[in-house]
PDB file of C-alpha atoms in Angstrom:
ATOM      1  CA  MET I   1       0.000   0.000   0.000  1.00 62.00           C
ATOM      2  CA  ALA I   2       1.344   3.438  -0.923  1.00 79.00           C
ATOM      3  CA  GLU I   3       2.098   5.906   1.841  1.00 91.00           C
ATOM      4  CA  GLU I   4       2.146   9.656   1.351  1.00 96.00           C
ATOM      5  CA  ILE I   5       4.659  11.523   3.473  1.00 97.00           C
ATOM      6  CA  LYS I   6       3.205  14.933   4.284  1.00 97.00           C
ATOM      7  CA  ALA I   7       4.541  18.139   5.794  1.00 97.00           C
ATOM      8  CA  SER I   8       3.685  18.462   9.477  1.00 95.00           C
ATOM      9  CA  MET I   9       3.939  22.257   9.275  1.00 95.00           C
ATOM     10  CA  ALA I  10       4.528  25.053   6.785  1.00 97.00           C
ATOM     11  CA  GLY I  11       8.147  25.732   5.911  1.00 97.00           C
ATOM     12  CA  ASN I  12      10.895  25.529   3.334  1.00 98.00           C
ATOM     13  CA  VAL I  13      12.286  22.223   2.101  1.00 98.00           C
ATOM     14  CA  TRP I  14      15.817  22.511   3.463  1.00 97.00           C
ATOM     15  CA  LYS I  15      17.179  19.070   2.544  1.00 98.00           C
ATOM     16  CA  ILE I  16      15.872  15.971   0.791  1.00 98.00           C
ATOM     17  CA  GLN I  17      17.424  12.877   2.365  1.00 98.00           C
ATOM     18  CA  VAL I  18      16.229  10.277  -0.187  1.00 97.00           C
ATOM     19  CA  LYS I  19      15.777   9.864  -3.926  1.00 97.00           C
ATOM     20  CA  GLU I  20      13.382   7.819  -6.021  1.00 96.00           C
ATOM     21  CA  GLY I  21      14.276   4.137  -5.855  1.00 96.00           C
ATOM     22  CA  ASP I  22      15.758   4.322  -2.329  1.00 97.00           C
ATOM     23  CA  THR I  23      14.594   1.879   0.329  1.00 97.00           C
ATOM     24  CA  VAL I  24      13.576   3.493   3.626  1.00 97.00           C
ATOM     25  CA  GLU I  25      12.847   2.133   7.072  1.00 96.00           C
ATOM     26  CA  SER I  26      10.227   3.277   9.536  1.00 95.00           C
ATOM     27  CA  GLY I  27      11.477   6.353  11.384  1.00 96.00           C
ATOM     28  CA  GLN I  28      14.082   7.236   8.754  1.00 97.00           C
ATOM     29  CA  ASP I  29      14.230  10.941   7.876  1.00 97.00           C
ATOM     30  CA  VAL I  30      12.988  11.602   4.343  1.00 97.00           C
ATOM     31  CA  VAL I  31      12.858  15.404   4.193  1.00 98.00           C
ATOM     32  CA  ILE I  32      14.063  18.151   6.522  1.00 98.00           C
ATOM     33  CA  LEU I  33      11.949  21.294   6.640  1.00 98.00           C
ATOM     34  CA  GLU I  34      13.151  24.666   7.891  1.00 97.00           C
ATOM     35  CA  SER I  35      10.666  26.833   9.732  1.00 92.00           C
ATOM     36  CA  MET I  36      11.361  29.729  12.083  1.00 90.00           C
ATOM     37  CA  LYS I  37      15.111  28.919  11.937  1.00 91.00           C
ATOM     38  CA  MET I  38      14.474  25.376  13.192  1.00 95.00           C
ATOM     39  CA  GLU I  39      15.103  22.148  11.306  1.00 96.00           C
ATOM     40  CA  ILE I  40      12.146  19.772  11.399  1.00 96.00           C
ATOM     41  CA  PRO I  41      12.828  16.209  10.202  1.00 97.00           C
ATOM     42  CA  ILE I  42       9.946  14.433   8.479  1.00 97.00           C
ATOM     43  CA  ALA I  43      10.278  10.656   8.781  1.00 97.00           C
ATOM     44  CA  ALA I  44       8.758   7.665   7.015  1.00 95.00           C
ATOM     45  CA  GLU I  45       6.042   5.972   9.045  1.00 92.00           C
ATOM     46  CA  GLY I  46       6.773   2.571   7.539  1.00 92.00           C
ATOM     47  CA  ASP I  47       9.282   0.578   5.536  1.00 95.00           C
ATOM     48  CA  GLY I  48       9.177   0.781   1.758  1.00 95.00           C
ATOM     49  CA  LEU I  49      10.543   1.989  -1.541  1.00 97.00           C
ATOM     50  CA  VAL I  50      10.520   5.683  -2.463  1.00 97.00           C
ATOM     51  CA  THR I  51       8.422   5.874  -5.637  1.00 97.00           C
ATOM     52  CA  GLU I  52       8.229   9.660  -5.961  1.00 97.00           C
ATOM     53  CA  VAL I  53       9.789  12.752  -4.420  1.00 97.00           C
ATOM     54  CA  VAL I  54       7.237  15.506  -5.019  1.00 97.00           C
ATOM     55  CA  VAL I  55       9.203  18.549  -3.803  1.00 98.00           C
ATOM     56  CA  ASN I  56      12.569  20.144  -4.508  1.00 98.00           C
ATOM     57  CA  GLU I  57      15.028  21.688  -2.080  1.00 97.00           C
ATOM     58  CA  GLY I  58      14.085  25.334  -1.557  1.00 97.00           C
ATOM     59  CA  ASP I  59      10.358  24.799  -2.200  1.00 98.00           C
ATOM     60  CA  PHE I  60       7.868  26.275   0.266  1.00 98.00           C
ATOM     61  CA  VAL I  61       5.258  23.796   1.525  1.00 98.00           C
ATOM     62  CA  ASN I  62       2.153  24.159   3.637  1.00 98.00           C
ATOM     63  CA  GLU I  63       1.029  21.818   6.387  1.00 97.00           C
ATOM     64  CA  GLY I  64      -0.415  18.677   4.805  1.00 97.00           C
ATOM     65  CA  ASP I  65       1.359  19.051   1.440  1.00 98.00           C
ATOM     66  CA  ILE I  66       2.725  15.791   0.046  1.00 97.00           C
ATOM     67  CA  LEU I  67       6.521  15.588   0.132  1.00 98.00           C
ATOM     68  CA  ALA I  68       7.104  12.040  -1.116  1.00 97.00           C
ATOM     69  CA  ARG I  69       5.376   8.723  -1.778  1.00 97.00           C
ATOM     70  CA  ILE I  70       6.538   5.324  -0.517  1.00 96.00           C
ATOM     71  CA  GLU I  71       5.243   1.949  -1.582  1.00 95.00           C
TER      72      GLU I  71
END
């Protein structure tokens, strides 16, 4: 089942830790957001394969925006 990794708050995409085709484990950081001069890691909630990275470094995202998809 596909999982959508979503932003937990509004901010800038500071660093993308994975690329399409990477295998991730539950709890592994996928994207790091920057908001109010703080770095907020966004982690995978389950194991899987990264099928799509939706954002680019430097993009602004709102809470709930999709960052990546894992299958």
